[in-house]
Short mmCIF file of C-alpha atoms and ligand atoms in Angstrom, two decimals:
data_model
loop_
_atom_site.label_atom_id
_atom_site.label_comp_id
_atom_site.label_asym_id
_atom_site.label_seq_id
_atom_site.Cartn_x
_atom_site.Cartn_y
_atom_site.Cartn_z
CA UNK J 1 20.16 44.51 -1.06
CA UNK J 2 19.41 41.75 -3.12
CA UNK J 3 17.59 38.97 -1.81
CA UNK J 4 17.76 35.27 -3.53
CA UNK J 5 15.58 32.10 -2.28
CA UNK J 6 18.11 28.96 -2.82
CA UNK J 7 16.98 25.12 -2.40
CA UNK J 8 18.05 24.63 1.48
CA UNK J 9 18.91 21.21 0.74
CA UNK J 10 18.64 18.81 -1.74
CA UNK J 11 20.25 19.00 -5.09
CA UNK J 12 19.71 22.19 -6.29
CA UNK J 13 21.91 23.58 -3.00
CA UNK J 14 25.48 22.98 -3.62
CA UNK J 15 25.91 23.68 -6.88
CA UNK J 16 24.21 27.41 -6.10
CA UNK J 17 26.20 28.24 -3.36
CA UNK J 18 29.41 27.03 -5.56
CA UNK J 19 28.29 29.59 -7.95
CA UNK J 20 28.00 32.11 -5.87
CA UNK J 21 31.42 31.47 -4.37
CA UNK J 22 33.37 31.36 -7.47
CA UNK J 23 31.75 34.62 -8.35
CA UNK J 24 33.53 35.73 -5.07
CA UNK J 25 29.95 35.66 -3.32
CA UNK J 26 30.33 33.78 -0.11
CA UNK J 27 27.42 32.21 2.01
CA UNK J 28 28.01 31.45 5.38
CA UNK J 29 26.36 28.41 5.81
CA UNK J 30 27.43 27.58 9.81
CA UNK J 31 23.76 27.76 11.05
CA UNK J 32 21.60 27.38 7.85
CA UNK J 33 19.59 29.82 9.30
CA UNK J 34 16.18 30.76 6.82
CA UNK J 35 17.68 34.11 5.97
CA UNK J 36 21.98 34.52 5.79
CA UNK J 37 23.57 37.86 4.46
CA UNK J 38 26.43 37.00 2.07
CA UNK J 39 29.73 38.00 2.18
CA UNK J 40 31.70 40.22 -1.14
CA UNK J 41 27.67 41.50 -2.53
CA UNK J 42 24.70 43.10 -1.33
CA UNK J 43 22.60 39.96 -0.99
CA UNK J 44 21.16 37.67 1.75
CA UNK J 45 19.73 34.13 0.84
CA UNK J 46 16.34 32.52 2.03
CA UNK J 47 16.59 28.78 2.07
CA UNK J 48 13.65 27.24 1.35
CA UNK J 49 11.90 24.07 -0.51
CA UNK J 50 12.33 23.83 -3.95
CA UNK J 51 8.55 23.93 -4.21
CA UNK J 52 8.39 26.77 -2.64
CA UNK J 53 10.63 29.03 -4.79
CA UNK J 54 8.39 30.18 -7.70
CA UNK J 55 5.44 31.54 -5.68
CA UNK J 56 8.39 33.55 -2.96
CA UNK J 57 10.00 35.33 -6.27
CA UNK J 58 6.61 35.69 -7.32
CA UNK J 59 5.42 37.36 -4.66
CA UNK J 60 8.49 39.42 -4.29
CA UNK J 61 9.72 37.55 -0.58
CA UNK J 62 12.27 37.10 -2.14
CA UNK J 63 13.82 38.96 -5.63
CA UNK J 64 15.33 36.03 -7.35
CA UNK J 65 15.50 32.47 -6.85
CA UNK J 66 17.55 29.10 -8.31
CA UNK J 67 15.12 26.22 -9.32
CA UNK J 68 14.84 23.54 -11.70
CA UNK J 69 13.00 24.74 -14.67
CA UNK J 70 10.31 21.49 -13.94
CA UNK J 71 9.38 22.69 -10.96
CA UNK J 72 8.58 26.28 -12.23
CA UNK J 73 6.82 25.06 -14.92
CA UNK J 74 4.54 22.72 -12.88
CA UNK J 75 3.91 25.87 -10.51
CA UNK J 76 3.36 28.11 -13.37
CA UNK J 77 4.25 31.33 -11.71
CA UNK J 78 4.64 34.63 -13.96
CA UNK J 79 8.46 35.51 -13.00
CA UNK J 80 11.39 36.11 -15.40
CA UNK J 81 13.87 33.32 -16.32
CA UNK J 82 16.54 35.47 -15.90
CA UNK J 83 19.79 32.64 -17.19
CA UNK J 84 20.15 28.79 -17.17
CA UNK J 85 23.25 28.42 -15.00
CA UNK J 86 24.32 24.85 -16.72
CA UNK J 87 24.03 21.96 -13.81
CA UNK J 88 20.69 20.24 -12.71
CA UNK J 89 20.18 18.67 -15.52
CA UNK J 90 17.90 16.58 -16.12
CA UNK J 91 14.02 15.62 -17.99
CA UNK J 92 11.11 14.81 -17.62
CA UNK J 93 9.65 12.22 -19.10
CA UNK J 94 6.79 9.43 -19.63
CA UNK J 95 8.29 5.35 -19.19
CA UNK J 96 6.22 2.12 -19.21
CA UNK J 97 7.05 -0.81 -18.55
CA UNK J 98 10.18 -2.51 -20.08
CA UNK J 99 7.73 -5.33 -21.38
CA UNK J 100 5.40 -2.87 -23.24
CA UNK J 101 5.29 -2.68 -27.29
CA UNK J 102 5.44 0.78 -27.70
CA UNK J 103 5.24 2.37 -31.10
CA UNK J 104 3.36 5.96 -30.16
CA UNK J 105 1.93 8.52 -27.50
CA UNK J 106 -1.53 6.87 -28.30
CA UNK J 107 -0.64 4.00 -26.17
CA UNK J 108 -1.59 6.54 -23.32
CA UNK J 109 -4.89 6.52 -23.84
CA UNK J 110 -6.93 5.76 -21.51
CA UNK J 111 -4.38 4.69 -18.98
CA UNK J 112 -3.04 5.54 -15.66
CA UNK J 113 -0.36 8.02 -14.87
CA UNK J 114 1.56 8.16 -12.09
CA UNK J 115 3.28 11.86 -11.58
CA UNK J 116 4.41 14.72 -9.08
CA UNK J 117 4.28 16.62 -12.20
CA UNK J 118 0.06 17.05 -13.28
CA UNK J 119 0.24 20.49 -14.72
CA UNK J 120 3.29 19.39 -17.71
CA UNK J 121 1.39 16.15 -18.13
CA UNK J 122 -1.73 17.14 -18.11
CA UNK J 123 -0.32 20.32 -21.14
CA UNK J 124 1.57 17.45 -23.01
CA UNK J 125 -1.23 14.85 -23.15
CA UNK J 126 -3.81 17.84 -24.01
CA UNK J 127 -1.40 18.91 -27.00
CA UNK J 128 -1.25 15.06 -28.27
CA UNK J 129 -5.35 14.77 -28.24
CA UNK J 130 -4.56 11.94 -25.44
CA UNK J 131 -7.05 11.35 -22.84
CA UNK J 132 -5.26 9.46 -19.59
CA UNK J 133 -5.85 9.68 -15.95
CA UNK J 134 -3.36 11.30 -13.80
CA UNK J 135 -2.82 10.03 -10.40
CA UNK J 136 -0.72 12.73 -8.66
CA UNK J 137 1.56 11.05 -5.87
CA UNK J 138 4.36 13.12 -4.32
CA UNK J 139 7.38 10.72 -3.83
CA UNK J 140 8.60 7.18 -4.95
CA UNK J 141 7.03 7.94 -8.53
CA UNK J 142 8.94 4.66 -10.30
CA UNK J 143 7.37 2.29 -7.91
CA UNK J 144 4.12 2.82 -9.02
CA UNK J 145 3.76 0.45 -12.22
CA UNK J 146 4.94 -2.59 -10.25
CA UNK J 147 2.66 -2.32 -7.07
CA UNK J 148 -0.20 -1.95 -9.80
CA UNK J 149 -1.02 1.83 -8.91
CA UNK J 150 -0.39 3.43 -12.86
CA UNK J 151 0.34 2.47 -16.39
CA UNK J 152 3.38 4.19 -16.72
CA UNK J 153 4.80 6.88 -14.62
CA UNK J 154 5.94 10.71 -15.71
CA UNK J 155 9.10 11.88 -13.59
CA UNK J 156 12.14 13.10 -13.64
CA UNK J 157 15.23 11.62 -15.64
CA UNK J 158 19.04 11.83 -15.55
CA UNK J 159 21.22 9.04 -15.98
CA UNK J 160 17.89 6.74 -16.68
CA UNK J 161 19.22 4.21 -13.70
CA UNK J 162 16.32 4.70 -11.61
CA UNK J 163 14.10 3.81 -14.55
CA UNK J 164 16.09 0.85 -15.24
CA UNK J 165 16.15 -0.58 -12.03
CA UNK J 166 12.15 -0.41 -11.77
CA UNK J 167 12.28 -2.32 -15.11
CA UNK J 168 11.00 0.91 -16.72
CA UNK J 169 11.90 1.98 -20.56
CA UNK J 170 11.60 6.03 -21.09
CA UNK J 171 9.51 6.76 -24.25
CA UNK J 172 8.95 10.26 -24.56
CA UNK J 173 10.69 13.16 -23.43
CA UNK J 174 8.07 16.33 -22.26
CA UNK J 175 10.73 18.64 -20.71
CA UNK J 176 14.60 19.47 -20.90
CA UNK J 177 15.08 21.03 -17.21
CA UNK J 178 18.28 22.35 -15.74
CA UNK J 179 18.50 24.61 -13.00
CA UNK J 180 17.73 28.46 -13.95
CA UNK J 181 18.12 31.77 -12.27
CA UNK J 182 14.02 33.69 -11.60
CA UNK J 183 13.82 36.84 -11.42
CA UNK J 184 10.61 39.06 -9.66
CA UNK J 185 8.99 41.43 -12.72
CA UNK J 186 9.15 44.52 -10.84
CA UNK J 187 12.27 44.95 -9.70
CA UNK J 188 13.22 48.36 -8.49
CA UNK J 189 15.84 49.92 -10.26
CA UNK J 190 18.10 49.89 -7.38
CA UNK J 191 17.70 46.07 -7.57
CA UNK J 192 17.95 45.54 -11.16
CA UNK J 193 21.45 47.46 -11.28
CA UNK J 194 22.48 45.01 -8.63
CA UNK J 195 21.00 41.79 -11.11
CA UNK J 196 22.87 43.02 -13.82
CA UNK J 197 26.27 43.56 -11.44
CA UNK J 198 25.67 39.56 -10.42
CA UNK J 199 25.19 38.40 -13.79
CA UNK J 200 28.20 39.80 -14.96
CA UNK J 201 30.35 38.39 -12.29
CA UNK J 202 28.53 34.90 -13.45
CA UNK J 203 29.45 35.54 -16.97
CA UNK J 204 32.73 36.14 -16.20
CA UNK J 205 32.75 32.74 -13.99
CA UNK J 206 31.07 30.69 -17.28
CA UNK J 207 33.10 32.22 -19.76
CA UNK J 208 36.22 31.22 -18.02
CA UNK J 209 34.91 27.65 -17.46
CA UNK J 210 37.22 24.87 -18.82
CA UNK J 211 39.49 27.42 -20.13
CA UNK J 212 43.18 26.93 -19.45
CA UNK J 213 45.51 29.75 -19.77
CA UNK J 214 48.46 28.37 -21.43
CA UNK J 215 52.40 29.95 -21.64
CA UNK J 216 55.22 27.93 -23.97
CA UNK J 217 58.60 28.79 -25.00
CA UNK J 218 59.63 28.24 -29.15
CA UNK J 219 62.56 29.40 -31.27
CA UNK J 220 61.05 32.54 -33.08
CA UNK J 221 61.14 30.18 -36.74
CA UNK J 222 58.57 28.16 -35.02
CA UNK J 223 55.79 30.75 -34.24
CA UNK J 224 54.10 31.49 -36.77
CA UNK J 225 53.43 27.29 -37.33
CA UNK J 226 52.21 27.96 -33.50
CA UNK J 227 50.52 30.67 -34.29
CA UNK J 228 48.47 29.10 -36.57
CA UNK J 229 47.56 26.26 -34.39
CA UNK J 230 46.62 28.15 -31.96
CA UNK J 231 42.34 29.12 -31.13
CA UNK J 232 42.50 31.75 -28.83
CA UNK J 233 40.47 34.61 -28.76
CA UNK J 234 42.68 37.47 -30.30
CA UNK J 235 46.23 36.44 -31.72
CA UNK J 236 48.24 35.30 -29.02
CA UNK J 237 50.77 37.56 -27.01
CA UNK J 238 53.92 36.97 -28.35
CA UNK J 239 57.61 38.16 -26.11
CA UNK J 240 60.50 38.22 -26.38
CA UNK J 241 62.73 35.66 -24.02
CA UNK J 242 65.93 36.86 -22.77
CA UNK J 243 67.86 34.16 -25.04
CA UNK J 244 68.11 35.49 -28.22
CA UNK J 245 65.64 33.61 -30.99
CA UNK J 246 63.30 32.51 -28.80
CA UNK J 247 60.08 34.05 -27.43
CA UNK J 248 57.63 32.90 -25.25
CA UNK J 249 53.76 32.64 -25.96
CA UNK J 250 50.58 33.39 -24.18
CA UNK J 251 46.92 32.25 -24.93
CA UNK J 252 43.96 30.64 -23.63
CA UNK J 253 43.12 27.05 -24.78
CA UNK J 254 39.58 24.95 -24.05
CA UNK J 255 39.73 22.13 -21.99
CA UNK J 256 38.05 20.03 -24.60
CA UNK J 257 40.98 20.26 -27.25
CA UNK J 258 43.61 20.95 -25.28
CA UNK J 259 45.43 17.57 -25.10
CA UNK J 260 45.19 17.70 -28.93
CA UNK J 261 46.66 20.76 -29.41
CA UNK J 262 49.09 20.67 -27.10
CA UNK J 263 50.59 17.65 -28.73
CA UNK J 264 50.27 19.70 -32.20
CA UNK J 265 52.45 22.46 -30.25
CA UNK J 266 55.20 20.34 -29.16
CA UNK J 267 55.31 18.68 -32.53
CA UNK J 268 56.47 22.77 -34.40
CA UNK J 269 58.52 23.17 -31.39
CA UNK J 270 56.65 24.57 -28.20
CA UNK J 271 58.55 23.68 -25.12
CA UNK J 272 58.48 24.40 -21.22
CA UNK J 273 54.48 24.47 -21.64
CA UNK J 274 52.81 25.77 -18.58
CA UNK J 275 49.08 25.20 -17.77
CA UNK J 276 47.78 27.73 -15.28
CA UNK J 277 43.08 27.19 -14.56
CA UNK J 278 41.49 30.46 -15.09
CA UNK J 279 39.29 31.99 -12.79
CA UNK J 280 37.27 34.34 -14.51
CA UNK J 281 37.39 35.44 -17.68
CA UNK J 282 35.92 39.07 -18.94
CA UNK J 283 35.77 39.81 -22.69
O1 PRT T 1 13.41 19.21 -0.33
P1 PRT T 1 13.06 19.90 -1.60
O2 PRT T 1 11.58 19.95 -1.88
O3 PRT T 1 13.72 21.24 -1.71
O4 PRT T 1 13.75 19.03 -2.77
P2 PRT T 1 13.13 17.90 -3.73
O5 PRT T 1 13.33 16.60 -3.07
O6 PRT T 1 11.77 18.29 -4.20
O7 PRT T 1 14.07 18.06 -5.01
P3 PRT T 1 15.51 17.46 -5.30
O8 PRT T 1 16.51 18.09 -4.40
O9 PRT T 1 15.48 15.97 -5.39
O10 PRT T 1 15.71 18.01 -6.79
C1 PRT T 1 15.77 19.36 -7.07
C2 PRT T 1 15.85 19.55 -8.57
O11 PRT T 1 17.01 18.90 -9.10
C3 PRT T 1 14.72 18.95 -9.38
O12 PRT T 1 13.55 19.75 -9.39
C4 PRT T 1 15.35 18.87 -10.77
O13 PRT T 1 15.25 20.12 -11.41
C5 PRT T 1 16.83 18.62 -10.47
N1 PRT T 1 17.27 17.22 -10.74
C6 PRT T 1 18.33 16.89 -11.53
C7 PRT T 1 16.74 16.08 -10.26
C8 PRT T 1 17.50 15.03 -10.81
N2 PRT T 1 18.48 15.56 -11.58
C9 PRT T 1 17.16 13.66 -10.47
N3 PRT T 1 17.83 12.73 -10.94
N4 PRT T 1 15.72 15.84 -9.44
C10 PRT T 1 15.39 14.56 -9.12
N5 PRT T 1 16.06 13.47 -9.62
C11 PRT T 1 15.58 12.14 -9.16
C12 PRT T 1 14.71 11.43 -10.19
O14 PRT T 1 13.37 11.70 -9.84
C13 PRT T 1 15.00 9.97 -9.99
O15 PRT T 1 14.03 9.39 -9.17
O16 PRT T 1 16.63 11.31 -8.93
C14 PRT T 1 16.30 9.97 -9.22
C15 PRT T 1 17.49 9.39 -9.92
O17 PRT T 1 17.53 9.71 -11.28
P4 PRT T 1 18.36 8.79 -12.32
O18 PRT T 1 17.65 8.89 -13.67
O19 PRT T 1 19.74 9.36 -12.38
O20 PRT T 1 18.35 7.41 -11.81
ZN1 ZN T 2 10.65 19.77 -3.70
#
């Protein structure tokens, strides 16, 4: 049995128990008790703090764990990133005030910094040669410059609105951060057979994401111009339709260009061009 520590609330949570569903990994969530056996896998989840993650798979409460990669870089425990699992993004950075001329990292020195985030700063400004105070506070970070208690803050950053409403400008970024999957360093070998079986069932859930699976009809003239146009993976499966001359074709397609080259289909002749999602994928 595997056990994982997941954010009990917050914004870490969802997305983790989404993954784990569409890897067929179900956690019943009725109670939120501390400690829930999952359905479809040999694993129970702790919920917890966010804070609290690192030191738990550290310690080996609990085998893995989901947490931003800022917070397990401010708590600097030894555990192995196992995979980023692509949401959570965000970074951490240093803002002034919008006001400020700001041309370099010297204009830190020998200001104020505001920050639930010492340990980063206090690497980044040592790297840079900077000397600033850090003034660690634990919530409400961008309110700090305007009631006079910092300089310039050092928080966390996604779509910058936060920032702008506390007529702040960001000005250096310290940290990319997305949410990553921790791993204890001494799992048993029971336990790291069951890691890799979980990772595999995420691959399988990433490598199918945005991928369409895609079935059109053509006259046979027409498939090798669809042929060509076509991405997929291998060569497309080609059959034969039960109207003589015209087959029909399978493939997979990426969301991303798949408006594009569906309109390239239809244009050699594709017709009757069923989209069906994929679920998982496994090359
Ligand atoms: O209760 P618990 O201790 O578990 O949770 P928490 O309150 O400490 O953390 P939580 O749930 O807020 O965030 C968990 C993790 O989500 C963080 O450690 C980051 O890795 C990640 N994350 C992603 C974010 C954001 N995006 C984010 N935008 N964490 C915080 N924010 C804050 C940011 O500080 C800012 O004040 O959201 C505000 C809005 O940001 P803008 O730039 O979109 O305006
Ligand atoms: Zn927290």
């Amino acid at each position: 049995m595997l056990r994982i520590a997941i954010q009990s609330k917050g914004r870490l949570h969802d997305d983790t128990v989404a993954l784990l569903a569409e890897a067929d990994i179900k956690i019943t969530e009725s109670k939120r008790t501390l400690l829930a056996k999952a359905k479809g896998y040999p694993l129970e989840s702790l919920f917890l703090r966010d804070d609290d993650i690192p030191q738990t798979v550290f310690d080996g409460i609990a085998d893995l764990g989901v947490v931003g990669l800022n917070e397990l870089k401010e708590k600097g425990y030894d555990v192995d990133i196992v995979r980023s699992l692509g949401f959570g993004g965000c970074r951490l950075s240093l803002a002034i005030p919008k006001g400020e001329d700001y041309t370099d990292v010297s204009w830190f020195e020998g200001k104020k910094i505001a920050t639930s985030y010492p340990k980063i700063l206090q690497q980044f400004l040592e790297e840079k040669g900077i000397h600033a105070s850090i003034h660690v506070i634990t919530g409400s970070v961008e309110i700090s410059t305007s009631i006079g208690i910092a300089d310039a803050i050092f928080d966390i950053v996604s779509s910058g609105s936060t920032l702008v409403s506390n007529n702040l400008k960001e000005v250096e970024v310290v940290l990319h951060s997305e949410a990553v999957l921790i791993g204890n360093k001494s799992l048993s070998e029971e336990k790291k057979a069951l890691l890799d079986g979980l990772l595999f069932r995420l691959e399988a859930v990433k490598q199918s994401e945005g991928k369409k699976y895609v079935l059109l009809n053509a006259p046979n003239e027409s498939i090798e111009a669809i042929t060509k146009i076509l991405p997929g993976m291998k060569s497309p499966t080609v059959m034969p339709l039960a109207e003589a001359g015209w087959s029909s074709v399978h493939t997979v397609l990426d969301g991303d260009r798949f408006w594009e080259i569906v309109a390239q289909l239809r244009a050699v002749g594709a017709q009757g061009i069923l989209v069906i999602p994929i679920e998982k994928m496994i090359l």
